[in-house]
Amino acid sequence: MGAHNIQITLPDGTRRPVQAGSTAAEALGGKSLKKDVLAVKVNGVARDLSAVLTSDASLEPVTFDSPDGKDVYRHTSTHIMAQAVKELFPSAQLTIGPAIDEGFYYDFAFDRPFTPDDLEKIEARALEIIKRDLPIARMEMPRAEAVRLSKERGEVYKAEIIETMIQDPVISLYRQGEFIDICEGPHLPSTGYVGAFKLLSSAGAYWRGDERNPMLQRIYGTSFPTKDALKAHLDKLEEIKRRDHRKLGKELDLISIQDEIGPGLVLWHPKGSLVRLLIENFWREQHLKGGYELVYSPHVARLDLWKTSGHVDYYRDNMFATMKVENNEYQLKPMNCPFHIMIYKSHLRSYRDLPIRYGELGTVYRYERTGVLHGLLRVRGFTQDDAHLFCRPDQIEPEVSRVLDFTFFILRTFGFSEFEVYLSPKPEKAVGSAENGTQATSALEAALKSRGVTYQIDPGEGVFYGPKIDIKIKDVLGRSWQCSTVQVDFNNPERFDLAYTGEDGKAHRPIMIHRALMGSIERFFGILIEHYAGAFPTWLAPVQAIVLSITDKQQAYAETVAAQLRTAGFRAEADLRNEKIGFKIREAEKAKIPFMLVVGDREMQGGTVSVRGRSKADLGNMPVPAMMELLRKDTVQAVLA
């Protein structure tokens, strides 16, 4: 039978015939195809441009501007880096090398850490490989043959991956020159497609993320189509370093994490504690206004409580070891919800009582592996801004709607205005009936639609007891941070046998809504530090104004001004040191204090202050009451924004 034509459909709806057996690249234009087309989606599935078309299909060119395009670009880049490592260090064994946000990494089994000098050599060799413009070809072979090939090449980790982590009978591999790696693909047509390439750092990483396994050597890198785009990214990385909350937390004397206490456990210093107090006080005030009742719960409970809640079955790996007390096993709490359930259960409830909203700034403890701990952003002990709502089925949608409004109000107050919202249906490995899961998902979706919130479906990311809404905030650098979550739970009311008396006089089961607005105080504080580069808005600044005396003659006046500010409710200090005024100003700027009030003889005689903003703005000379009004407006406007 001779060759025949098939129909392809392009994104604009254009249909045209091509010969069966043509590649996707040929169907999209062949030699005239622009080099910015990196791969193709065939019927919605990302494939290599070399993919052979045998039947009618819709084709969509994939460029770097799309998430799929970046993934293809960076995945090819990590193979280029791995090839460079193998050429320079033949004894290094390949493990895994994925594309990640704005870059890639590859883990190697090697007998020592890679040095900065090694990274320079690897990057230089990678640039050579790009210059070679090696064609990249996809191969497929039976699973057993792929295992044999991996072992023949000395890649025992790759053989283990195929044997234990991949169930497909046919394994795909990619070749570029002499380098071969198992991979699902797709990849760029050749190594020469990579325009700008840079290695960033190296670190240790355990095989399969388990500290009981061998330590591997991880190399991070990134790549972009142009050198200008790479430079912009590197400049952004420098800004991220400048804003690193671990660095600023130390410089501004806000927090510390010390080995003597334990990894992932935070010490809040006085200034950091003051900011935390301001955050928590605002949280409490707004919750009381919003109809919540505030509760407190213990840090430990009998293990049986966590068995009833399902945490022992579904969350055990993230819980600390139990402790024995009077022949009973106790557990450090990983969550607050069972305690709030027991408070609900302590009384008979009527349909008229619902909804009941319990809020708690409750400290929880989770066993995070050492390798994933990261400053305030990933810790082992943290305080959740937690709340649990108990309601009737007809109240789910309006309650979720209220929570969404509340969430956006809180986040905007702290200076965040861009959000990404995800709806995650109930996962496969979950408790409770499919019918309840569907009902809960529908209620969440209806609340999002009623508020006009744009959202994406994130399948499989629901928690073990049901579906959820996740809200990510974007910081000033455009980075996304997971903070807020809203979860509908039919399961725990069932497990704890919760009830309320309905209008009909019969017992009915309430529905439970779990929600956190900031996520955890520690993580949120870390994000705030980086978002503001430590220069908190005036209402959150631990010191709002500092009075700087020019000479010793103004010390008494400086102290009086600072006292007046404190009496008026502002957080003020006085720097009375025998130092030059320029030095004092620089110190105050380094401390990121919003307002510096300089006082010399003229100010002392006139009862005024000379005001400087921390952005080096000269705000002029003004009476102390006028300065107080300036401070008052600055703090009120920030909270109301």
XYZ file of C-alpha atoms in Angstrom:
641
model
C 0.000 0.000 0.000
C 1.463 3.370 -1.023
C 1.919 6.464 1.038
C -1.237 8.362 1.863
C -2.077 11.762 3.238
C -3.263 12.611 6.721
C -4.839 15.832 7.977
C -3.137 18.062 10.504
C -4.872 20.906 12.339
C -2.929 23.970 13.514
C -3.808 26.154 16.538
C -5.547 28.763 14.351
C -7.873 26.060 12.987
C -6.093 25.738 9.643
C -6.209 22.186 8.275
C -3.880 20.817 5.658
C -2.796 17.436 4.312
C 0.679 15.985 4.865
C 2.097 12.653 3.892
C 1.740 9.916 6.516
C 5.153 9.194 8.018
C 6.183 12.846 7.986
C 7.816 14.217 11.114
C 6.122 16.909 13.168
C 8.890 19.311 12.073
C 8.153 18.616 8.405
C 4.429 19.067 8.982
C 5.040 22.424 10.663
C 7.209 23.813 7.860
C 10.293 21.646 7.404
C 13.447 23.629 6.668
C 11.534 26.903 6.952
C 10.569 26.083 10.548
C 11.958 28.750 12.870
C 14.516 27.711 15.477
C 12.357 29.137 18.260
C 10.043 26.130 17.811
C 11.538 23.655 20.278
C 9.032 20.804 20.285
C 5.417 20.135 19.377
C 2.184 19.138 21.056
C 0.536 16.303 19.148
C -3.116 16.076 20.204
C -2.156 17.966 23.361
C 0.841 15.771 24.285
C 4.360 17.254 24.135
C 6.565 15.364 21.650
C 9.892 15.752 19.867
C 9.900 17.583 16.547
C 11.188 14.311 15.109
C 7.972 12.493 16.139
C 6.495 10.604 13.171
C 2.857 11.316 12.295
C 0.784 8.335 11.146
C -2.788 9.593 11.534
C -4.801 12.808 11.635
C -3.633 15.069 14.454
C -3.737 18.553 15.890
C -0.290 20.160 16.119
C 0.781 23.041 18.342
C 4.316 24.450 18.133
C 6.058 24.641 21.532
C 8.266 27.677 22.171
C 10.336 28.822 25.130
C 7.582 31.232 26.173
C 5.419 28.301 27.320
C 5.908 26.109 30.419
C 6.323 23.073 28.140
C 8.955 24.922 26.117
C 10.971 25.872 29.193
C 10.780 22.288 30.425
C 12.071 20.906 27.107
C 14.832 23.542 26.977
C 16.046 22.964 30.544
C 15.702 19.182 30.345
C 17.976 19.160 27.312
C 20.323 21.518 29.167
C 20.627 19.120 32.091
C 21.564 16.335 29.653
C 24.228 18.625 28.178
C 25.598 19.235 31.666
C 25.519 15.493 32.443
C 27.408 14.760 29.219
C 30.039 17.330 30.194
C 30.440 15.706 33.627
C 30.794 12.233 32.083
C 33.422 13.466 29.628
C 35.452 15.133 32.384
C 34.779 12.670 35.220
C 34.043 9.250 33.640
C 33.637 7.538 37.036
C 30.664 9.784 37.952
C 27.390 7.859 37.718
C 24.148 9.371 36.463
C 21.062 9.375 38.685
C 18.302 11.927 38.005
C 18.337 15.335 36.328
C 15.035 17.205 36.066
C 14.091 20.643 34.850
C 12.919 22.876 37.711
C 11.547 26.404 37.983
C 13.947 28.709 36.095
C 16.639 26.063 35.748
C 17.683 22.450 36.183
C 19.873 20.163 38.250
C 21.494 16.758 37.956
C 22.522 14.413 40.775
C 25.716 12.398 40.315
C 27.162 9.570 42.343
C 30.750 10.730 42.707
C 33.424 10.106 45.313
C 33.790 13.749 46.349
C 31.939 17.066 46.204
C 32.365 19.132 43.040
C 34.513 22.218 43.625
C 34.030 25.698 42.112
C 36.971 24.887 39.823
C 35.186 21.691 38.708
C 32.058 23.709 37.914
C 34.060 26.095 35.734
C 35.472 23.160 33.772
C 32.064 21.485 33.467
C 30.465 24.713 32.223
C 33.253 25.224 29.662
C 32.826 21.654 28.398
C 29.024 22.086 28.246
C 29.489 25.185 26.077
C 31.710 23.092 23.793
C 28.974 20.439 23.534
C 26.456 23.154 22.627
C 28.872 24.421 19.964
C 29.182 20.880 18.529
C 25.437 21.064 17.740
C 25.021 17.342 18.343
C 21.768 15.881 16.985
C 19.544 14.525 19.762
C 17.802 11.243 18.899
C 15.100 9.325 20.746
C 15.503 5.556 21.106
C 13.155 2.949 22.517
C 13.987 -0.546 23.758
C 12.469 -3.287 25.918
C 12.796 -2.763 29.662
C 15.199 -5.678 30.195
C 17.448 -4.454 27.401
C 17.538 -0.937 28.890
C 18.603 -2.407 32.245
C 21.325 -4.435 30.525
C 22.567 -1.386 28.582
C 22.689 0.732 31.766
C 24.707 -1.901 33.602
C 27.079 -2.347 30.648
C 27.751 1.400 30.734
C 28.387 1.260 34.494
C 25.213 3.227 35.311
C 23.928 1.156 38.241
C 21.629 3.921 39.494
C 19.965 4.147 36.093
C 19.489 0.380 36.135
C 17.869 0.669 39.585
C 15.550 3.422 38.357
C 14.344 1.239 35.480
C 13.958 -1.843 37.680
C 12.192 -0.201 40.634
C 10.642 3.086 39.494
C 9.492 2.546 35.899
C 6.821 -0.021 35.093
C 6.583 0.565 31.328
C 7.562 -2.440 29.182
C 9.307 -0.131 26.699
C 11.889 2.398 27.881
C 12.741 5.606 26.021
C 16.313 6.884 25.887
C 17.964 9.914 24.303
C 21.356 9.984 22.607
C 23.555 12.999 21.841
C 26.961 11.985 20.560
C 28.293 9.231 22.834
C 26.035 10.280 25.714
C 22.893 8.213 26.416
C 20.347 8.752 29.174
C 16.966 7.220 29.919
C 14.305 9.906 29.679
C 10.643 10.373 28.765
C 11.450 13.465 26.727
C 10.741 15.428 24.691
C 14.060 17.152 23.929
C 15.418 19.818 21.612
C 16.442 18.650 18.114
C 20.131 19.297 18.858
C 22.445 20.655 21.540
C 23.039 23.773 19.431
C 19.520 25.016 20.181
C 20.674 26.171 23.640
C 21.591 29.844 23.422
C 22.901 30.775 26.895
C 24.007 28.333 29.581
C 25.263 28.843 33.140
C 26.096 26.595 36.092
C 25.130 28.118 39.426
C 26.089 25.962 42.401
C 26.597 22.489 43.798
C 25.258 20.764 46.891
C 24.808 17.370 48.482
C 21.585 15.398 48.042
C 20.584 11.939 49.243
C 19.658 9.301 46.699
C 15.848 9.284 46.465
C 15.752 12.001 49.134
C 16.346 9.475 51.943
C 19.122 10.225 54.435
C 19.688 6.473 54.853
C 20.835 6.323 51.220
C 24.196 7.397 49.730
C 24.991 11.077 49.410
C 25.020 12.313 45.813
C 26.552 15.456 44.306
C 23.977 17.849 42.827
C 24.837 20.563 40.309
C 22.370 23.372 39.623
C 22.274 25.386 36.415
C 20.046 27.424 34.161
C 19.708 28.223 30.469
C 17.950 30.771 28.258
C 17.621 31.427 24.538
C 19.640 34.666 24.748
C 22.519 36.062 26.770
C 20.409 39.099 27.690
C 17.714 36.855 29.192
C 20.362 34.920 31.114
C 21.896 38.160 32.447
C 18.485 39.392 33.589
C 17.974 36.106 35.416
C 21.401 36.231 37.062
C 20.709 39.818 38.164
C 17.456 38.570 39.696
C 19.345 35.811 41.531
C 21.671 38.447 42.978
C 18.644 40.401 44.167
C 17.219 37.223 45.712
C 20.523 36.742 47.573
C 20.358 40.334 48.796
C 16.843 39.707 50.103
C 17.521 36.265 51.613
C 15.587 36.183 54.876
C 18.304 34.112 56.564
C 20.879 36.814 55.840
C 18.571 39.729 56.694
C 17.162 37.916 59.721
C 20.675 37.871 61.157
C 21.673 41.398 60.052
C 18.477 42.946 61.430
C 18.605 40.774 64.574
C 15.147 39.300 63.957
C 15.551 35.512 64.283
C 18.112 32.735 64.531
C 18.241 28.955 64.140
C 21.009 27.427 66.224
C 22.517 23.927 66.095
C 22.544 23.696 69.878
C 18.736 23.849 69.850
C 18.143 21.789 66.728
C 17.582 22.235 62.996
C 14.260 23.696 61.936
C 13.546 25.268 65.350
C 13.357 29.061 65.392
C 14.446 31.550 68.048
C 12.574 34.844 67.771
C 14.745 37.773 68.899
C 13.119 40.893 70.416
C 12.687 42.804 67.134
C 11.459 39.754 65.253
C 9.120 38.960 68.140
C 7.709 42.472 67.975
C 6.899 42.126 64.273
C 5.349 38.730 64.994
C 3.251 40.269 67.771
C 1.987 42.937 65.365
C 1.051 40.279 62.801
C -0.678 38.124 65.403
C -2.547 41.027 67.026
C -3.855 42.114 63.636
C -4.869 38.501 62.923
C -6.735 38.189 66.221
C -8.516 41.525 65.861
C -9.738 40.694 62.366
C -10.897 37.215 63.368
C -12.915 38.551 66.278
C -14.485 41.093 63.907
C -15.204 38.268 61.454
C -17.235 36.169 63.874
C -14.521 33.717 64.913
C -14.029 32.442 68.456
C -10.396 32.114 69.540
C -9.220 28.905 71.187
C -5.998 27.361 72.503
C -4.925 23.734 72.467
C -2.070 21.675 73.985
C 1.100 20.728 72.133
C 0.684 16.986 72.745
C -2.152 14.502 72.928
C -2.652 10.784 73.243
C -1.767 8.873 70.108
C -5.309 7.495 69.943
C -6.556 10.962 68.976
C -4.335 10.882 65.873
C -5.483 7.355 65.084
C -9.092 8.512 65.120
C -8.298 11.529 62.915
C -6.465 9.344 60.378
C -3.107 11.075 60.753
C -1.384 7.904 61.942
C -2.485 6.099 58.768
C -1.986 8.912 56.267
C 0.572 11.299 57.790
C 2.875 9.124 59.909
C 6.081 9.916 57.997
C 5.712 13.607 58.886
C 5.122 13.054 62.604
C 7.739 12.925 65.349
C 8.224 9.741 67.350
C 5.743 9.137 70.144
C 6.583 9.478 73.841
C 5.404 7.236 76.661
C 3.663 8.789 79.680
C 2.070 6.591 82.373
C 1.774 3.651 79.971
C 0.046 5.807 77.342
C 1.592 6.909 74.065
C 1.540 10.649 73.404
C 2.192 12.478 70.147
C 3.515 15.985 69.455
C 0.734 17.545 67.438
C 1.290 17.851 63.661
C -2.074 19.601 63.253
C -4.592 21.526 65.343
C -7.793 20.141 63.834
C -8.493 17.222 66.241
C -8.407 19.615 69.194
C -10.943 21.934 67.597
C -13.111 18.919 66.839
C -13.052 17.922 70.498
C -14.019 21.470 71.550
C -16.997 21.244 69.189
C -17.871 17.835 70.607
C -17.813 19.086 74.221
C -21.399 20.417 73.887
C -24.647 19.450 72.200
C -25.068 21.605 69.096
C -28.170 22.854 67.318
C -28.587 23.850 63.674
C -29.107 27.371 65.049
C -25.533 27.346 66.475
C -23.955 26.781 63.082
C -21.686 27.896 61.610
C -19.185 27.727 64.461
C -15.776 29.197 63.642
C -12.767 28.367 65.847
C -9.481 30.162 65.225
C -6.097 29.441 66.776
C -2.498 30.497 66.310
C -1.455 26.967 67.135
C 2.130 25.712 67.147
C 2.585 22.321 65.485
C 5.552 19.999 64.978
C 6.380 18.059 61.849
C 9.313 15.832 61.084
C 10.803 17.480 58.029
C 13.960 15.813 56.710
C 17.150 17.762 57.283
C 17.783 18.150 53.557
C 14.574 20.125 52.958
C 14.845 22.508 55.931
C 15.334 26.092 54.759
C 15.441 28.992 57.188
C 11.934 30.096 58.119
C 10.439 28.669 54.947
C 10.694 25.000 55.966
C 10.928 24.286 59.690
C 10.022 21.570 62.178
C 8.119 23.695 64.678
C 5.814 26.430 63.422
C 2.649 28.322 64.272
C -0.288 27.940 61.905
C -2.893 30.664 61.598
C -5.447 27.921 61.787
C -9.223 27.881 61.828
C -11.888 25.217 61.590
C -15.471 25.950 60.659
C -18.332 23.595 61.467
C -21.384 24.143 59.311
C -24.490 22.655 57.733
C -24.341 21.379 54.124
C -26.246 24.438 52.882
C -23.624 26.703 54.512
C -20.526 25.286 52.765
C -20.540 27.602 49.761
C -21.289 30.860 51.647
C -18.699 29.994 54.315
C -16.019 29.239 51.722
C -16.916 32.512 49.986
C -16.442 34.399 53.263
C -13.090 32.677 53.770
C -11.948 33.697 50.277
C -12.883 37.334 50.922
C -11.113 37.220 54.285
C -8.007 35.630 52.769
C -7.598 38.256 50.053
C -8.179 41.052 52.588
C -5.455 39.721 54.908
C -2.939 39.127 52.111
C -3.543 42.540 50.526
C -3.086 44.217 53.904
C 0.426 42.779 54.056
C 1.239 44.131 50.601
C 0.447 41.252 48.221
C -1.761 41.939 45.223
C -1.098 39.124 42.743
C -2.426 35.633 43.352
C -2.527 32.205 41.737
C -5.487 30.076 42.795
C -5.685 26.286 42.420
C -8.593 23.930 42.973
C -7.432 20.406 43.870
C -10.065 17.650 43.758
C -10.019 14.767 46.216
C -6.993 12.505 45.483
C -7.210 8.790 44.792
C -5.526 7.862 48.081
C -8.108 9.477 50.317
C -10.693 8.612 52.911
C -14.440 9.111 52.659
C -16.923 8.458 49.875
C -16.526 9.585 46.268
C -19.958 11.253 46.515
C -18.837 13.473 49.406
C -15.634 14.316 47.550
C -17.606 15.424 44.507
C -20.008 17.471 46.648
C -17.119 19.195 48.415
C -15.304 19.961 45.153
C -18.496 21.424 43.692
C -18.954 23.683 46.725
C -15.384 24.983 46.457
C -15.757 25.592 42.737
C -19.077 27.392 43.205
C -17.513 29.699 45.831
C -14.647 30.580 43.481
C -17.047 31.330 40.640
C -19.360 33.401 42.838
C -16.386 35.600 43.758
C -15.173 35.850 40.168
C -11.831 34.275 41.131
C -9.735 32.946 38.250
C -8.403 29.505 39.131
C -6.711 26.424 37.716
C -7.490 22.764 38.360
C -4.587 21.004 40.094
C -5.560 17.317 39.982
C -4.343 14.918 42.631
C -3.144 17.563 45.089
C -6.080 17.350 47.496
C -5.380 16.310 51.094
C -6.181 12.802 52.301
C -9.579 13.828 53.693
C -10.839 15.834 50.735
C -10.473 18.561 48.095
C -8.987 22.003 48.661
C -8.309 25.477 47.320
C -4.712 26.700 47.455
C -3.779 30.355 47.038
C -0.241 31.353 46.094
C 0.968 34.926 46.501
C 3.464 36.615 44.201
C 6.190 38.696 45.791
C 7.877 41.808 44.434
C 10.256 39.614 42.378
C 7.400 37.664 40.815
C 8.059 34.497 42.812
C 5.060 32.384 43.860
C 4.650 31.287 47.476
C 2.108 28.808 48.790
C 0.365 30.308 51.822
C -3.409 30.051 52.041
C -5.528 26.915 51.884
C -9.226 26.091 52.249
C -10.246 22.445 52.641
C -13.687 20.854 52.909
C -13.796 17.790 55.140
C -16.712 15.336 55.366
C -14.433 12.681 56.820
C -13.367 13.892 60.273
C -16.928 14.705 61.383
C -17.681 11.073 60.518
C -14.607 9.651 62.247
C -15.273 11.655 65.422
C -19.049 11.099 65.243
C -19.900 14.817 65.291
C -23.533 15.858 65.239
C -25.963 18.723 65.548
C -29.703 18.692 66.105
C -31.557 19.740 62.968
C -34.834 21.569 62.528
C -36.502 18.177 62.427
C -35.206 17.321 65.901
C -32.948 14.583 64.498
C -29.168 14.252 64.631
C -27.283 15.446 61.526
C -23.623 15.390 60.576
C -21.861 18.789 60.276
C -19.303 19.548 57.570
C -15.884 20.811 58.579
C -13.851 23.447 56.724
C -10.114 23.669 57.449
C -8.460 26.962 56.511
C -5.240 28.889 56.958
C -4.752 32.396 55.582
C -1.018 33.004 56.029
C -0.112 29.319 56.295
C 2.412 29.556 59.099
C 3.704 32.609 60.910
C 7.313 31.513 60.390
C 7.004 30.974 56.646
C 4.905 34.111 56.160
C 7.438 36.179 58.099
C 10.259 34.821 55.934
C 8.307 35.755 52.812
C 7.623 39.248 54.209
C 11.328 39.783 54.915
C 12.231 38.898 51.322
C 9.271 40.762 49.795
C 10.254 43.994 51.569
C 14.015 43.263 51.660
C 13.718 43.778 55.423
C 12.312 47.306 54.995
C 8.896 46.577 56.509
C 6.067 49.058 55.987
C 5.884 51.519 58.849
C 2.963 49.786 60.584
C 5.028 46.565 60.799
C 8.503 48.017 61.424
C 9.908 47.058 64.849
C 11.281 50.607 65.161
C 9.238 53.225 63.321
C 11.371 56.262 64.068
C 14.764 56.962 65.567
C 15.879 60.310 66.971
C 19.513 61.129 66.155
C 21.353 63.757 68.171
C 24.104 65.664 66.356
C 26.122 66.395 69.534
C 25.900 65.592 73.221
C 24.149 68.945 73.781
C 20.941 67.599 72.207
C 20.778 64.321 74.151
C 18.091 65.449 76.600
C 15.960 66.894 73.773
C 16.379 63.717 71.692
C 15.249 61.598 74.631
C 12.245 63.884 75.151
C 11.186 63.605 71.484
C 11.524 59.795 71.546
C 9.473 59.667 74.766
C 6.754 61.858 73.191
C 6.555 59.484 70.234
C 6.334 56.434 72.474
C 3.637 58.078 74.603
C 1.649 58.679 71.412
C 1.847 54.958 70.636
C 4.728 54.897 68.162
C 7.755 52.637 68.360
C 10.660 55.050 68.737
C 14.271 54.977 69.885
C 17.005 57.575 70.383
C 20.609 57.187 69.231
C 22.614 59.260 71.710
C 26.042 57.800 70.964
C 29.034 60.075 70.650
C 29.354 59.415 66.912
C 29.212 61.583 63.812
C 25.706 62.182 62.485
C 26.606 60.660 59.122
C 27.545 57.412 60.839
C 24.295 57.387 62.832
C 22.231 57.954 59.685
C 23.994 55.124 57.863
C 23.415 52.807 60.813
C 19.711 53.702 60.891
C 19.459 53.128 57.132
C 21.131 49.713 57.511
C 18.574 48.903 60.225
C 15.873 49.909 57.688
C 14.101 52.240 60.123
C 11.373 54.166 58.234
C 12.044 57.617 59.695
C 15.197 59.298 61.020
C 14.656 62.447 63.079
C 17.858 64.499 63.228
C 18.078 67.045 66.059
C 20.724 69.765 66.389
C 20.757 73.137 68.117
C 18.294 74.669 65.635
C 15.761 71.856 66.113
C 16.187 71.896 69.892
C 15.569 75.645 70.048
C 12.547 75.496 67.711
C 10.969 72.314 69.105
C 11.282 70.641 65.701
C 12.939 67.664 64.041
C 14.658 67.328 60.660
C 13.067 64.291 59.021
C 14.746 61.811 56.669
C 13.076 58.784 55.101
C 14.986 55.509 54.847
C 15.021 55.914 51.067
C 17.290 58.929 51.677
C 14.405 61.335 51.072
C 14.742 64.685 52.847
C 11.266 65.397 54.248
C 12.233 68.730 55.764
C 12.078 70.356 59.162
C 8.789 70.095 61.078
C 7.338 70.402 64.588
C 7.094 67.161 66.576
C 3.229 67.084 66.367
C 3.468 67.339 62.563
C 5.931 64.430 62.569
C 3.473 62.396 64.629
C 0.718 63.137 62.123
C 3.019 62.019 59.295
C 3.688 58.763 61.147
C 0.006 58.271 61.897
C -1.010 58.723 58.265
C 1.750 56.420 57.068
C 0.679 53.592 59.385
C -3.081 53.976 58.849
C -2.806 54.149 55.055
C -0.696 50.988 55.003
C -3.235 48.999 57.030
C -6.174 50.236 54.967
C -4.458 49.712 51.596
